[in-house]
Coordinates of C-alpha atoms in Angstrom, one line a residue:
X1 CA 4.5 3.1 -1.2
X2 CA 3.0 6.6 -1.1
X3 CA 0.0 8.3 -2.7
X4 CA -0.6 7.4 -6.3
X5 CA -3.2 6.1 -8.6
X6 CA -3.8 3.1 -10.8
X7 CA -5.5 2.0 -13.9
X8 CA -6.8 -1.5 -14.5
X9 CA -7.5 -3.3 -17.7
X10 CA -11.2 -4.1 -17.8
X11 CA -13.5 -6.7 -19.2
X12 CA -17.2 -6.2 -19.6
X13 CA -19.1 -7.3 -16.6
X14 CA -22.1 -9.4 -17.4
X15 CA -25.5 -9.3 -15.6
X16 CA -25.5 -11.0 -12.2
X17 CA -27.8 -11.9 -9.4
X18 CA -28.6 -9.4 -6.7
X19 CA -25.8 -9.5 -4.1
X20 CA -26.6 -10.3 -0.5
X21 CA -26.2 -7.7 2.3
X22 CA -22.8 -7.9 3.9
X23 CA -22.2 -7.3 7.6
X24 CA -19.1 -5.4 9.0
X25 CA -17.1 -8.5 9.8
X26 CA -14.4 -10.4 7.9
X27 CA -16.4 -13.6 7.6
X28 CA -19.1 -11.8 5.7
X29 CA -16.9 -9.4 3.7
X30 CA -14.5 -12.1 2.6
X31 CA -17.4 -14.2 1.2
X32 CA -18.1 -11.5 -1.4
X33 CA -17.3 -12.8 -4.9
X34 CA -14.6 -10.8 -6.7
X35 CA -16.1 -8.9 -9.6
X36 CA -15.2 -10.8 -12.8
X37 CA -13.5 -7.9 -14.6
X38 CA -10.5 -7.9 -12.3
X39 CA -9.5 -11.5 -12.9
X40 CA -10.2 -11.2 -16.6
X41 CA -8.1 -8.0 -17.0
X42 CA -4.7 -9.4 -15.7
X43 CA -2.7 -6.2 -16.5
X44 CA -2.7 -2.8 -14.8
X45 CA -0.7 0.4 -14.6
X46 CA 0.2 2.0 -11.2
X47 CA 1.1 5.7 -11.0
X48 CA 2.9 7.2 -8.0
X49 CA 2.8 11.0 -8.3
X50 CA 2.8 13.6 -5.6
X51 CA 4.7 16.2 -3.7
X52 CA 7.6 13.7 -3.4
X53 CA 8.0 14.2 -7.1
X54 CA 9.4 17.7 -6.4
X55 CA 12.6 16.6 -4.6
X56 CA 12.5 13.6 -7.0
X57 CA 15.3 11.9 -5.1
X58 CA 15.8 8.7 -3.2
X59 CA 12.3 7.4 -2.8
X60 CA 8.6 8.4 -2.7
X61 CA 9.1 8.0 1.1
X62 CA 11.2 11.1 1.0
X63 CA 9.3 13.0 3.7
X64 CA 9.7 10.1 6.2
X65 CA 13.3 9.4 5.4
X66 CA 14.1 13.1 5.8
X67 CA 11.9 14.2 8.7
X68 CA 11.0 11.0 10.4
X69 CA 14.2 9.0 10.3
X70 CA 16.5 12.1 9.9
X71 CA 18.7 10.3 7.5
X72 CA 21.9 12.1 6.8
X73 CA 21.8 11.7 3.0
X74 CA 18.3 13.2 2.8
X75 CA 19.2 16.1 5.1
X76 CA 22.3 16.8 3.0
X77 CA 20.2 16.7 -0.2
X78 CA 17.7 19.2 1.1
X79 CA 20.5 21.4 2.5
X80 CA 22.2 21.5 -0.9
X81 CA 19.2 21.9 -3.1
X82 CA 16.6 24.0 -1.1
X83 CA 16.6 27.2 1.0
X84 CA 17.5 27.0 4.7
X85 CA 14.7 25.9 7.0
X86 CA 12.7 24.4 4.0
X87 CA 9.8 22.2 5.0
X88 CA 8.1 19.5 3.1
X89 CA 5.1 21.8 2.7
X90 CA 7.4 24.2 0.9
X91 CA 7.7 21.7 -2.0
X92 CA 4.0 21.8 -2.8
X93 CA 4.0 25.0 -4.9
X94 CA 6.6 23.4 -7.1
X95 CA 4.3 20.5 -7.8
X96 CA 3.1 22.3 -10.9
X97 CA 1.8 19.6 -13.2
X98 CA 2.4 22.1 -16.0
X99 CA 2.9 19.4 -18.6
X100 CA 0.2 17.0 -17.4
X101 CA -1.7 15.6 -20.4
X102 CA -4.3 13.1 -19.1
X103 CA -5.5 12.1 -22.5
X104 CA -1.9 11.3 -23.5
X105 CA -1.5 9.3 -20.3
X106 CA -4.6 7.3 -21.2
X107 CA -3.4 6.7 -24.7
X108 CA -0.1 5.5 -23.4
X109 CA -1.7 3.2 -20.9
X110 CA -4.0 1.7 -23.5
X111 CA -1.0 1.1 -25.8
X112 CA 0.7 -0.6 -22.9
X113 CA -2.1 -3.1 -22.6
X114 CA -4.5 -1.4 -20.2
X115 CA -7.5 -1.6 -22.4
X116 CA -10.8 -3.5 -22.2
X117 CA -10.8 -7.0 -23.5
X118 CA -14.3 -6.8 -25.0
X119 CA -14.7 -3.0 -25.3
X120 CA -11.7 -1.4 -27.0
X121 CA -10.6 1.9 -25.3
X122 CA -12.2 1.4 -22.0
X123 CA -10.0 1.7 -18.9
X124 CA -11.1 1.0 -15.4
X125 CA -10.0 3.6 -12.9
X126 CA -8.7 2.9 -9.4
X127 CA -7.5 5.1 -6.5
X128 CA -4.6 4.6 -4.1
X129 CA -5.4 5.6 -0.5
X130 CA -3.1 5.6 2.5
X131 CA -4.9 5.1 5.8
X132 CA -2.2 6.7 7.9
X133 CA -0.4 10.0 7.7
X134 CA 3.1 10.0 9.2
X135 CA 3.0 13.5 10.7
X136 CA -0.7 14.4 11.1
X137 CA -1.2 15.6 14.7
X138 CA -4.5 13.7 15.0
X139 CA -2.9 10.5 14.0
X140 CA 0.1 11.0 16.3
X141 CA -2.3 11.7 19.2
X142 CA -4.2 8.5 18.5
X143 CA -1.0 6.5 18.2
X144 CA 0.2 7.9 21.5
X145 CA -3.0 6.6 23.1
X146 CA -2.3 3.1 21.8
X147 CA -5.0 3.7 19.2
X148 CA -7.7 3.8 21.9
X149 CA -8.9 7.1 20.5
X150 CA -10.0 7.5 16.8
X151 CA -9.9 11.2 16.2
X152 CA -7.9 10.9 13.0
X153 CA -10.1 8.2 11.6
X154 CA -13.4 9.9 12.4
X155 CA -12.3 13.4 11.4
X156 CA -10.1 12.7 8.4
X157 CA -9.5 9.1 7.1
X158 CA -13.1 7.8 6.9
X159 CA -14.7 11.1 5.7
X160 CA -12.1 11.2 3.0
X161 CA -12.7 7.6 1.9
X162 CA -16.4 8.1 1.6
X163 CA -15.9 11.3 -0.3
X164 CA -13.5 9.7 -2.7
X165 CA -16.0 6.9 -3.5
X166 CA -19.0 9.3 -3.8
X167 CA -17.2 11.8 -5.9
X168 CA -15.0 9.7 -8.2
X169 CA -16.8 6.3 -8.2
X170 CA -13.6 4.2 -8.6
X171 CA -13.6 0.7 -9.8
X172 CA -10.8 -0.2 -7.4
X173 CA -9.5 1.0 -4.1
X174 CA -5.9 0.2 -3.4
X175 CA -5.6 0.7 0.4
X176 CA -2.2 1.1 2.1
X177 CA -0.7 2.5 5.4
X178 CA -2.5 -0.1 7.5
X179 CA 0.3 -1.7 9.3
X180 CA 0.3 0.2 12.6
X181 CA -3.2 -0.3 13.9
X182 CA -6.0 -2.9 14.0
X183 CA -9.2 -2.9 11.9
X184 CA -11.2 -1.8 15.0
X185 CA -9.2 1.5 14.9
X186 CA -9.5 2.0 11.1
X187 CA -13.2 1.1 11.0
X188 CA -12.3 -0.9 7.9
X189 CA -15.0 -3.4 8.1
X190 CA -17.7 -0.8 8.5
X191 CA -16.5 1.1 5.5
X192 CA -16.2 -2.1 3.4
X193 CA -19.7 -3.1 4.3
X194 CA -21.0 0.2 3.1
X195 CA -18.9 0.0 0.0
X196 CA -20.3 -3.5 -0.9
X197 CA -23.9 -2.8 0.2
X198 CA -24.8 0.8 -0.5
X199 CA -22.1 2.7 -2.4
X200 CA -22.5 3.7 -6.1
X201 CA -19.9 1.2 -7.1
X202 CA -21.2 -1.7 -4.9
X203 CA -21.5 -4.2 -7.7
X204 CA -18.2 -3.5 -9.5
X205 CA -15.7 -2.2 -7.0
X206 CA -12.6 -4.3 -6.1
X207 CA -10.3 -3.8 -3.0
X208 CA -7.0 -5.2 -1.9
X209 CA -6.0 -6.6 1.5
X210 CA -4.3 -3.7 3.3
X211 CA -7.0 -2.7 5.8
X212 CA -5.4 -3.5 9.2
X213 CA -2.2 -4.6 10.8
X214 CA -3.0 -8.3 10.3
X215 CA -5.1 -8.2 7.1
X216 CA -2.5 -8.6 4.4
X217 CA -2.8 -12.0 2.8
X218 CA -5.8 -12.8 5.0
X219 CA -8.7 -10.4 4.4
X220 CA -10.0 -8.2 1.7
X221 CA -10.8 -8.6 -2.0
X222 CA -7.6 -9.6 -3.7
X223 CA -4.3 -10.2 -1.9
X224 CA -1.2 -8.0 -2.3
X225 CA 0.5 -9.6 0.7
X226 CA 3.7 -7.5 0.2
X227 CA 5.2 -5.2 -2.4
X228 CA 6.5 -7.2 -5.4
X229 CA 4.9 -10.3 -4.0
X230 CA 5.9 -13.6 -5.7
X231 CA 4.3 -16.6 -4.1
X232 CA 6.1 -19.1 -6.5
X233 CA 3.0 -21.3 -6.5
X234 CA -0.6 -21.4 -7.5
X235 CA -2.8 -19.7 -4.8
X236 CA -6.4 -20.5 -4.0
X237 CA -7.2 -16.8 -3.5
X238 CA -6.9 -14.1 -6.2
X239 CA -3.7 -12.1 -5.8
X240 CA -1.7 -9.3 -7.4
X241 CA 1.9 -8.7 -8.0
X242 CA 2.7 -5.0 -8.1
X243 CA 6.1 -4.1 -9.5
X244 CA 7.9 -0.9 -10.6
X245 CA 10.0 -0.2 -13.6
X246 CA 12.4 1.7 -11.3
X247 CA 13.5 -1.1 -9.1
X248 CA 14.5 1.3 -6.3
X249 CA 11.5 3.6 -6.1
X250 CA 7.9 3.9 -6.9
X251 CA 8.1 7.7 -7.4
X252 CA 10.2 9.5 -10.0
X253 CA 13.9 9.9 -9.2
X254 CA 16.1 12.3 -11.1
X255 CA 19.1 10.3 -9.9
X256 CA 18.0 6.9 -11.3
X257 CA 20.5 5.0 -13.5
X258 CA 19.7 2.7 -16.4
X259 CA 20.9 -0.4 -14.7
X260 CA 18.4 0.3 -11.9
X261 CA 15.4 -0.1 -14.3
X262 CA 13.7 -3.3 -15.3
X263 CA 14.4 -4.3 -18.9
X264 CA 11.6 -5.6 -21.2
X265 CA 12.5 -9.2 -20.7
X266 CA 12.2 -8.9 -17.0
X267 CA 8.8 -7.2 -17.2
X268 CA 7.4 -9.9 -19.5
X269 CA 8.8 -12.7 -17.4
X270 CA 7.2 -11.2 -14.3
X271 CA 3.9 -10.8 -16.1
X272 CA 3.9 -14.4 -17.5
X273 CA 4.9 -16.0 -14.1
X274 CA 2.3 -14.0 -12.3
X275 CA -0.6 -14.8 -14.6
X276 CA 0.4 -18.5 -14.7
X277 CA 0.1 -18.7 -10.9
X278 CA -3.3 -17.0 -11.1
X279 CA -2.3 -13.4 -10.2
X280 CA -2.7 -10.0 -11.8
X281 CA 0.2 -7.8 -12.8
X282 CA 0.4 -4.1 -11.8
X283 CA 3.3 -2.2 -13.3
X284 CA 4.3 1.2 -11.8
X285 CA 5.7 4.4 -13.3
X286 CA 6.5 7.6 -11.5
X287 CA 5.8 10.9 -13.4
X288 CA 7.9 14.1 -12.9
X289 CA 6.5 17.0 -10.9
X290 CA 5.5 18.6 -14.2
X291 CA 3.4 15.5 -15.1
X292 CA 5.7 13.9 -17.7
X293 CA 6.2 10.1 -17.9
X294 CA 9.8 10.1 -19.0
X295 CA 10.7 8.4 -22.3
X296 CA 12.5 5.4 -20.8
X297 CA 9.3 4.5 -18.8
X298 CA 7.2 5.1 -22.0
X299 CA 9.5 2.8 -23.9
X300 CA 9.1 0.0 -21.4
X301 CA 5.3 0.4 -21.3
X302 CA 5.1 0.4 -25.1
X303 CA 7.3 -2.7 -25.4
X304 CA 4.9 -4.5 -23.0
X305 CA 2.0 -3.4 -25.1
X306 CA 3.6 -4.7 -28.3
X307 CA 4.1 -8.0 -26.7
X308 CA 0.5 -8.2 -25.6
X309 CA -0.7 -7.2 -29.0
X310 CA 0.7 -10.5 -30.2
X311 CA 0.4 -12.7 -27.2
X312 CA -2.4 -11.2 -25.2
X313 CA -4.7 -14.1 -26.1
X314 CA -2.6 -16.2 -23.7
X315 CA -2.9 -13.6 -20.9
X316 CA -6.3 -11.8 -21.0
X317 CA -9.2 -13.7 -19.5
X318 CA -7.0 -16.8 -19.1
X319 CA -7.0 -19.2 -16.2
X320 CA -4.2 -21.2 -14.6
X321 CA -3.7 -24.7 -16.2
X322 CA -3.2 -27.9 -14.2
X323 CA 0.5 -27.3 -14.6
X324 CA 2.0 -23.8 -14.2
X325 CA 5.5 -24.3 -15.5
X326 CA 7.4 -26.9 -17.5
X327 CA 9.5 -29.2 -15.4
X328 CA 9.9 -26.6 -12.7
X329 CA 11.9 -24.4 -15.1
X330 CA 11.4 -20.7 -15.5
X331 CA 11.5 -20.7 -19.3
X332 CA 8.1 -22.3 -20.3
X333 CA 4.8 -21.3 -18.5
X334 CA 1.2 -22.4 -19.1
X335 CA -2.1 -20.7 -19.1
X336 CA -5.5 -21.9 -20.4
X337 CA -8.8 -20.7 -21.7
X338 CA -11.5 -23.4 -21.8
X339 CA -10.1 -26.4 -23.6
X340 CA -7.2 -24.4 -25.1
X341 CA -3.8 -24.5 -23.4
X342 CA -1.1 -21.9 -24.0
X343 CA 2.6 -22.6 -23.6
X344 CA 4.5 -19.3 -23.2
X345 CA 8.3 -19.8 -23.7
X346 CA 10.8 -17.1 -22.7
X347 CA 13.8 -18.5 -24.5
X348 CA 14.0 -19.5 -28.1
X349 CA 14.8 -23.2 -28.1
X350 CA 17.9 -24.8 -29.6
X351 CA 17.3 -26.0 -33.2
X352 CA 13.9 -24.2 -33.1
X353 CA 12.3 -27.3 -31.5
X354 CA 10.1 -26.6 -28.5
X355 CA 9.9 -29.6 -26.1
X356 CA 6.9 -29.8 -23.8
X357 CA 6.5 -32.6 -21.4
X358 CA 3.4 -31.6 -19.5
X359 CA 0.7 -31.6 -22.3
X360 CA -0.7 -35.0 -23.3
X361 CA -1.4 -34.9 -27.1
X362 CA -4.2 -36.7 -28.9
X363 CA -4.8 -37.5 -32.6
X364 CA -6.9 -34.2 -32.7
X365 CA -4.1 -32.1 -31.4
X366 CA -3.3 -28.9 -33.3
X367 CA -0.5 -26.4 -32.5
X368 CA -0.2 -22.8 -33.7
X369 CA 1.9 -19.9 -32.7
X370 CA 0.3 -16.6 -31.7
X371 CA 1.1 -13.9 -34.3
X372 CA 1.6 -16.4 -37.1
X373 CA -0.9 -17.8 -39.5
X374 CA -1.4 -21.6 -40.0
X375 CA -0.4 -24.5 -37.8
X376 CA 2.9 -25.9 -36.7
X377 CA 4.2 -29.4 -37.2
X378 CA 4.4 -31.5 -34.0
X379 CA 5.2 -35.1 -33.1
X380 CA 5.2 -37.2 -30.0
X381 CA 8.7 -38.3 -28.7
X382 CA 9.3 -41.4 -26.7
X383 CA 7.8 -40.9 -23.3
X384 CA 5.5 -38.0 -22.5
X385 CA 4.6 -34.7 -24.1
X386 CA 5.2 -33.4 -27.6
X387 CA 7.8 -31.6 -29.7
X388 CA 6.9 -28.6 -31.7
X389 CA 8.7 -27.5 -34.9
X390 CA 9.0 -23.7 -34.7
X391 CA 10.1 -21.4 -37.5
X392 CA 13.8 -21.6 -38.1
X393 CA 14.2 -18.1 -36.8
X394 CA 12.0 -16.1 -34.3
X395 CA 9.3 -14.2 -36.0
X396 CA 10.6 -11.0 -34.4
X397 CA 14.0 -10.1 -33.0
X398 CA 14.6 -11.5 -29.6
X399 CA 15.6 -8.1 -28.3
X400 CA 12.2 -6.6 -29.1
X401 CA 10.0 -9.6 -28.2
X402 CA 11.5 -11.7 -25.4
X403 CA 8.8 -14.4 -25.2
X404 CA 6.4 -16.2 -27.5
X405 CA 3.3 -18.4 -27.1
X406 CA 2.0 -21.5 -28.8
X407 CA -1.7 -22.4 -28.8
X408 CA -2.4 -26.1 -28.0
X409 CA -5.8 -27.6 -28.9
X410 CA -6.8 -31.2 -28.2
X411 CA -4.4 -31.8 -25.4
X412 CA -4.9 -32.8 -21.8

């Protein structure tokens, strides 16, 4: 990925005990409890917006593919679209942001589901930061030395990180560009110790796991592990799945096609699977160089928001249940909240009867459907589980709401 930003859905953080001092080593840093708002929030919006939005072609890695790899298709694109001898820096004046409306962005992200659980309208703010810079002379010199020198880190990366925290006080730092060098080069542990001990966001800030060339899925706050990471099982450590509406790029591409975009059903399926396995879901859009989030991206975000308006009770502040999915299928997924269990089904069942084998009902069991008033009739079939009589037709068209949730009380 390249430079961007992100917004995370927030939940109010209750009072807590004074945190211990953390030392600049992974054993100490990894012992820091993750601030509660992150796990409670579940849904975030990622924004990739930068100079790469000017050529708006191929990928947000445009500069590297063009000047680093010298790919013929990128060289041909620049030759056909820009003046001779154009450099990447020449794109910068065209990054105008003329139509950037931050309040409209915030309104869109809230409608997409990025709003506080307990405090309507509140959005937590995060910053993306790349440790490396492909063509920075200081970085290239350090790399040439086998990372035995740290001129780039000491003169650029670390001063920049400290400045970002002190100036913008982000709730989340999404680090990247870590893969070429160890933490001893990046000074990652020293920075994180300061962040957790003495920074203005020490009690609320959350970080990911991209802080050194062997950190991913091992060290840090929550785990990314890899772009579009899907573990397929319940993890013991908090994790995140970041995904992009444009399946081929994180930045805006003028040459994208409709069949290269995620549809609403795929977005909701990814969200439900991720949360069922204990993860958070981070969905990306790439604005244009003018600062416009194009209508097709808006439509996808708004569709997700409408689904969450109805079914968010099964997502926000939920926890994984003892069973994550029904009979190892990918059509019924479970979450829980205290004694309440939610069964989220992605396909409307035949004859409008939902069959659930994992929950064990009791005489006190009650079943209701999110978005509908009243309770649903249920009965216990021979063997395990229960059958639920759904409405004869889905309460909303399948095309506009691919996925529904039932609330189960009094089950084990």
